[in-house]
Tab-separated table of C-alpha atoms in Angstrom:
chain	number	residue	atom	x	y	z
A	24	SER	CA	103.172	100.929	99.099
A	25	GLN	CA	106.282	101.813	97.146
A	26	GLN	CA	108.407	104.575	98.611
A	27	GLY	CA	110.283	105.304	95.400
A	28	GLU	CA	109.007	105.558	91.864
A	29	GLU	CA	111.347	105.554	88.890
A	30	ASP	CA	110.744	107.390	85.660
A	31	PRO	CA	110.689	106.453	82.845
A	32	GLN	CA	109.545	102.852	83.204
A	33	ALA	CA	111.514	101.924	80.098
A	34	LEU	CA	114.277	103.618	78.144
A	35	SER	CA	115.923	102.621	74.896
A	36	ILE	CA	119.047	104.399	73.654
A	37	GLN	CA	121.926	103.891	71.254
A	38	GLU	CA	125.328	102.851	72.512
A	39	GLY	CA	127.411	105.899	73.349
A	40	GLU	CA	124.462	108.054	74.358
A	41	ASN	CA	123.767	109.114	77.917
A	42	ALA	CA	120.932	107.582	79.916
A	43	THR	CA	119.071	109.482	82.620
A	44	MET	CA	116.687	107.886	85.070
A	45	ASN	CA	114.730	109.659	87.762
A	46	CYS	CA	113.420	108.594	91.130
A	47	SER	CA	110.839	110.331	93.271
A	48	TYR	CA	110.053	109.404	96.839
A	49	LYS	CA	107.477	110.370	99.403
A	50	THR	CA	108.962	110.772	102.864
A	51	SER	CA	112.182	112.188	104.310
A	52	ILE	CA	115.170	109.899	104.038
A	53	ASN	CA	118.596	109.207	105.507
A	54	ASN	CA	120.034	108.111	102.206
A	55	LEU	CA	119.095	106.941	98.733
A	56	GLN	CA	120.666	104.093	96.835
A	57	TRP	CA	120.701	102.956	93.228
A	58	TYR	CA	120.856	99.303	92.238
A	59	ARG	CA	121.132	97.444	88.976
A	60	GLN	CA	119.496	94.127	88.093
A	61	ASN	CA	120.350	92.017	85.102
A	62	SER	CA	117.436	89.928	83.885
A	63	GLY	CA	116.601	87.119	86.280
A	64	ARG	CA	119.436	87.889	88.657
A	65	GLY	CA	119.953	89.493	92.029
A	66	LEU	CA	120.488	93.203	92.493
A	67	VAL	CA	123.891	94.831	92.558
A	68	HIS	CA	124.534	97.994	94.516
A	69	LEU	CA	125.762	100.919	92.418
A	70	ILE	CA	125.927	103.987	94.610
A	71	LEU	CA	124.629	105.463	97.871
A	72	ILE	CA	124.017	109.167	98.367
A	73	ARG	CA	123.292	110.613	101.785
A	74	SER	CA	120.598	113.167	102.469
A	75	ASN	CA	123.195	115.882	103.061
A	76	GLU	CA	124.884	115.251	99.711
A	77	ARG	CA	123.729	116.752	96.434
A	78	GLU	CA	125.844	114.918	93.876
A	79	LYS	CA	128.016	111.848	93.724
A	80	HIS	CA	130.110	110.213	91.011
A	81	SER	CA	131.318	106.690	90.452
A	82	GLY	CA	133.007	105.966	87.130
A	83	ARG	CA	130.430	106.636	84.411
A	84	LEU	CA	127.676	107.084	86.967
A	85	ARG	CA	126.486	110.400	88.311
A	86	VAL	CA	123.779	110.628	90.935
A	87	THR	CA	122.058	113.775	92.120
A	88	LEU	CA	119.735	114.238	95.051
A	89	ASP	CA	117.283	117.068	95.626
A	90	THR	CA	115.710	116.588	99.038
A	91	SER	CA	113.472	119.645	98.613
A	92	LYS	CA	111.844	117.973	95.614
A	93	LYS	CA	112.224	114.480	97.037
A	94	SER	CA	113.862	113.296	93.861
A	95	SER	CA	117.074	111.782	92.559
A	96	SER	CA	118.519	111.127	89.146
A	97	LEU	CA	120.978	108.558	87.850
A	98	LEU	CA	122.998	109.481	84.783
A	99	ILE	CA	124.984	106.857	82.912
A	100	THR	CA	127.375	108.490	80.466
A	101	ALA	CA	128.681	106.944	77.261
A	102	SER	CA	126.388	103.955	77.618
A	103	ARG	CA	127.429	100.472	76.557
A	104	ALA	CA	125.399	97.447	75.526
A	105	ALA	CA	126.468	95.836	78.816
A	106	ASP	CA	124.577	98.577	80.695
A	107	THR	CA	121.322	96.972	79.551
A	108	ALA	CA	119.511	96.128	82.795
A	109	SER	CA	116.835	97.364	85.151
A	110	TYR	CA	117.772	100.131	87.553
A	111	PHE	CA	116.120	100.669	90.908
A	112	CYS	CA	116.273	103.393	93.481
A	113	ALA	CA	115.934	102.435	97.118
A	114	THR	CA	115.204	104.649	100.069
A	115	ASP	CA	115.000	104.320	103.783
A	116	GLY	CA	112.659	106.312	105.944
A	117	LEU	CA	113.796	108.298	108.940
A	118	GLY	CA	113.633	105.934	111.903
A	119	TYR	CA	112.861	102.908	109.752
A	120	GLN	CA	114.962	99.787	109.857
A	121	LYS	CA	114.429	98.828	106.248
A	122	VAL	CA	115.023	99.913	102.706
A	123	THR	CA	112.218	99.960	100.163
A	124	PHE	CA	112.624	99.846	96.414
A	125	GLY	CA	110.965	101.598	93.529
A	126	THR	CA	109.450	99.905	90.504
A	127	GLY	CA	112.542	100.313	88.353
A	128	THR	CA	113.569	101.655	84.958
A	129	LYS	CA	114.293	99.092	82.291
A	130	LEU	CA	117.207	100.353	80.198
A	131	GLN	CA	118.056	98.922	76.805
A	132	VAL	CA	121.278	100.028	75.133
A	133	ILE	CA	121.313	99.167	71.449
A	134	PRO	CA	124.750	98.368	69.988
B	15	SER	CA	134.962	88.403	102.145
B	16	GLN	CA	131.247	88.139	102.630
B	17	THR	CA	129.019	85.924	100.518
B	18	ILE	CA	125.338	85.187	100.455
B	19	HIS	CA	123.899	81.886	99.337
B	20	GLN	CA	120.304	81.402	98.336
B	21	TRP	CA	118.787	78.182	97.096
B	22	PRO	CA	117.276	76.670	95.133
B	23	ALA	CA	117.575	78.797	92.003
B	24	THR	CA	114.302	77.563	90.569
B	25	LEU	CA	111.396	75.706	92.098
B	26	VAL	CA	108.094	74.418	90.760
B	27	GLN	CA	105.608	73.469	93.438
B	28	PRO	CA	101.948	72.403	93.350
B	29	VAL	CA	99.270	74.486	95.000
B	30	GLY	CA	98.837	73.484	98.627
B	31	SER	CA	102.361	72.166	99.060
B	32	PRO	CA	104.775	73.558	101.676
B	33	LEU	CA	107.697	75.835	100.937
B	34	SER	CA	111.094	76.341	102.462
B	35	LEU	CA	113.649	78.697	100.932
B	36	GLU	CA	116.955	79.070	102.678
B	37	CYS	CA	119.440	81.910	102.711
B	38	THR	CA	122.790	81.941	104.478
B	39	VAL	CA	125.447	84.603	104.811
B	40	GLU	CA	129.143	83.975	105.326
B	41	GLY	CA	131.939	86.230	106.415
B	42	THR	CA	130.034	88.594	108.666
B	43	SER	CA	128.174	88.516	111.961
B	44	ASN	CA	124.857	89.954	113.115
B	45	PRO	CA	123.758	91.059	109.646
B	46	ASN	CA	120.394	92.600	108.914
B	47	LEU	CA	118.541	90.109	106.722
B	48	TYR	CA	115.742	90.666	104.232
B	49	TRP	CA	113.340	88.700	102.050
B	50	TYR	CA	111.915	90.441	98.987
B	51	ARG	CA	109.511	89.276	96.316
B	52	GLN	CA	109.560	90.580	92.771
B	53	ALA	CA	106.612	90.012	90.478
B	54	ALA	CA	107.400	89.774	86.769
B	55	GLY	CA	108.555	93.149	85.442
B	56	ARG	CA	107.887	94.849	88.749
B	57	GLY	CA	109.783	96.336	91.645
B	58	LEU	CA	110.757	94.619	94.849
B	59	GLN	CA	108.293	94.150	97.664
B	60	LEU	CA	109.796	93.791	101.117
B	61	LEU	CA	108.302	90.760	102.821
B	62	PHE	CA	110.337	90.320	106.006
B	63	TYR	CA	113.363	91.810	107.662
B	64	SER	CA	115.359	90.764	110.682
B	65	ILE	CA	117.872	92.608	112.835
B	66	GLY	CA	118.750	89.579	114.973
B	67	ILE	CA	118.018	85.971	115.841
B	68	ASP	CA	114.293	85.387	116.293
B	69	GLN	CA	113.622	89.062	115.582
B	70	ILE	CA	111.438	89.116	112.480
B	71	SER	CA	109.317	91.951	111.184
B	72	SER	CA	106.623	91.274	108.613
B	73	GLU	CA	105.808	93.976	106.131
B	74	VAL	CA	102.712	92.649	104.421
B	75	PRO	CA	100.000	90.172	105.416
B	76	GLN	CA	100.500	87.059	103.391
B	77	ASN	CA	100.675	83.331	103.183
B	78	LEU	CA	104.359	83.282	104.078
B	79	SER	CA	106.425	83.296	107.239
B	80	ALA	CA	110.100	83.790	108.000
B	81	SER	CA	112.431	82.475	110.659
B	82	ARG	CA	115.990	83.180	111.710
B	83	PRO	CA	117.153	80.184	113.743
B	84	GLN	CA	120.812	81.188	113.517
B	85	ASP	CA	122.602	84.504	113.180
B	86	ARG	CA	123.359	84.075	109.475
B	87	GLN	CA	120.447	81.918	108.368
B	88	PHE	CA	117.138	83.247	107.133
B	89	ILE	CA	114.337	80.932	106.030
B	90	LEU	CA	111.178	81.756	104.106
B	91	SER	CA	108.347	79.271	104.560
B	92	SER	CA	104.790	78.511	103.734
B	93	LYS	CA	102.535	75.722	104.965
B	94	LYS	CA	100.325	75.770	101.853
B	95	LEU	CA	101.329	77.558	98.684
B	96	LEU	CA	98.882	79.594	96.637
B	97	LEU	CA	99.090	80.376	92.931
B	98	SER	CA	99.649	84.014	93.884
B	99	ASP	CA	102.863	83.048	95.709
B	100	SER	CA	104.617	82.614	92.371
B	101	GLY	CA	107.405	85.086	91.844
B	102	PHE	CA	111.084	85.810	92.157
B	103	TYR	CA	112.270	85.748	95.763
B	104	LEU	CA	115.405	87.568	96.782
B	105	CYS	CA	117.330	87.360	100.025
B	106	ALA	CA	119.628	90.213	101.025
B	107	TRP	CA	121.814	91.295	103.905
B	108	SER	CA	123.296	94.560	105.122
B	109	ARG	CA	125.784	95.414	107.843
B	110	GLU	CA	123.648	98.071	109.385
B	111	THR	CA	120.248	99.539	108.928
B	112	ASN	CA	119.872	101.646	105.812
B	113	THR	CA	123.236	100.823	104.256
B	114	GLU	CA	124.279	98.987	101.120
B	115	ALA	CA	122.461	95.681	100.707
B	116	PHE	CA	123.989	92.581	99.152
B	117	PHE	CA	121.638	90.281	97.294
B	118	GLY	CA	121.531	86.589	96.611
B	119	GLN	CA	120.888	85.359	93.109
B	120	GLY	CA	117.204	84.754	93.752
B	121	THR	CA	114.776	81.846	93.598
B	122	ARG	CA	112.227	81.664	90.796
B	123	LEU	CA	109.152	80.022	92.346
B	124	THR	CA	106.328	78.808	90.148
B	125	VAL	CA	103.243	77.474	91.852
B	126	VAL	CA	101.183	75.266	89.549
């Protein structure tokens, strides 16, 4: 079964607006990662946040992690048409040797 | 720098035919290797992962198998494809467990 579940499943915004995607997971983790996938392509790693971190920034990306709620959010500020893609969260499980992915949020940024 | 190669990019195979998808990694040693499948518009399902040569863990019962004959080579196989094997297959590697994963460009498999 999926460890992470993203919300919403789809999001459509105007260029320049901010986009927020959420991820909820079920079991305790070592870290949580966010990936991006352009249609029909492989995934590209965006950011990794460790379980002892609460917030992390990378350019226009801001990720938060709330381990008490088992949730994370990805904020993309000042969105661009090129941000159109699917975004996935990925989590490990304590003691597991693998990373499992959520079902993704499909983001469309309208120029 | 490290690179990952996955081929072919697209494949159309008849039901009952065999399958062999190959993935190789360059520029690193002893990587963790993964095979994922992605159904249309869905998330990624982990199929197999490997932490070393001939060390393969299967995540879901299925019609597929994986092998790692060399340190940086990971092969996904099937003896007889089913229609339900259609999907987008992604190979990935990571340096260590639970760290950033690097993905190949994927293989779109259509079983007809």
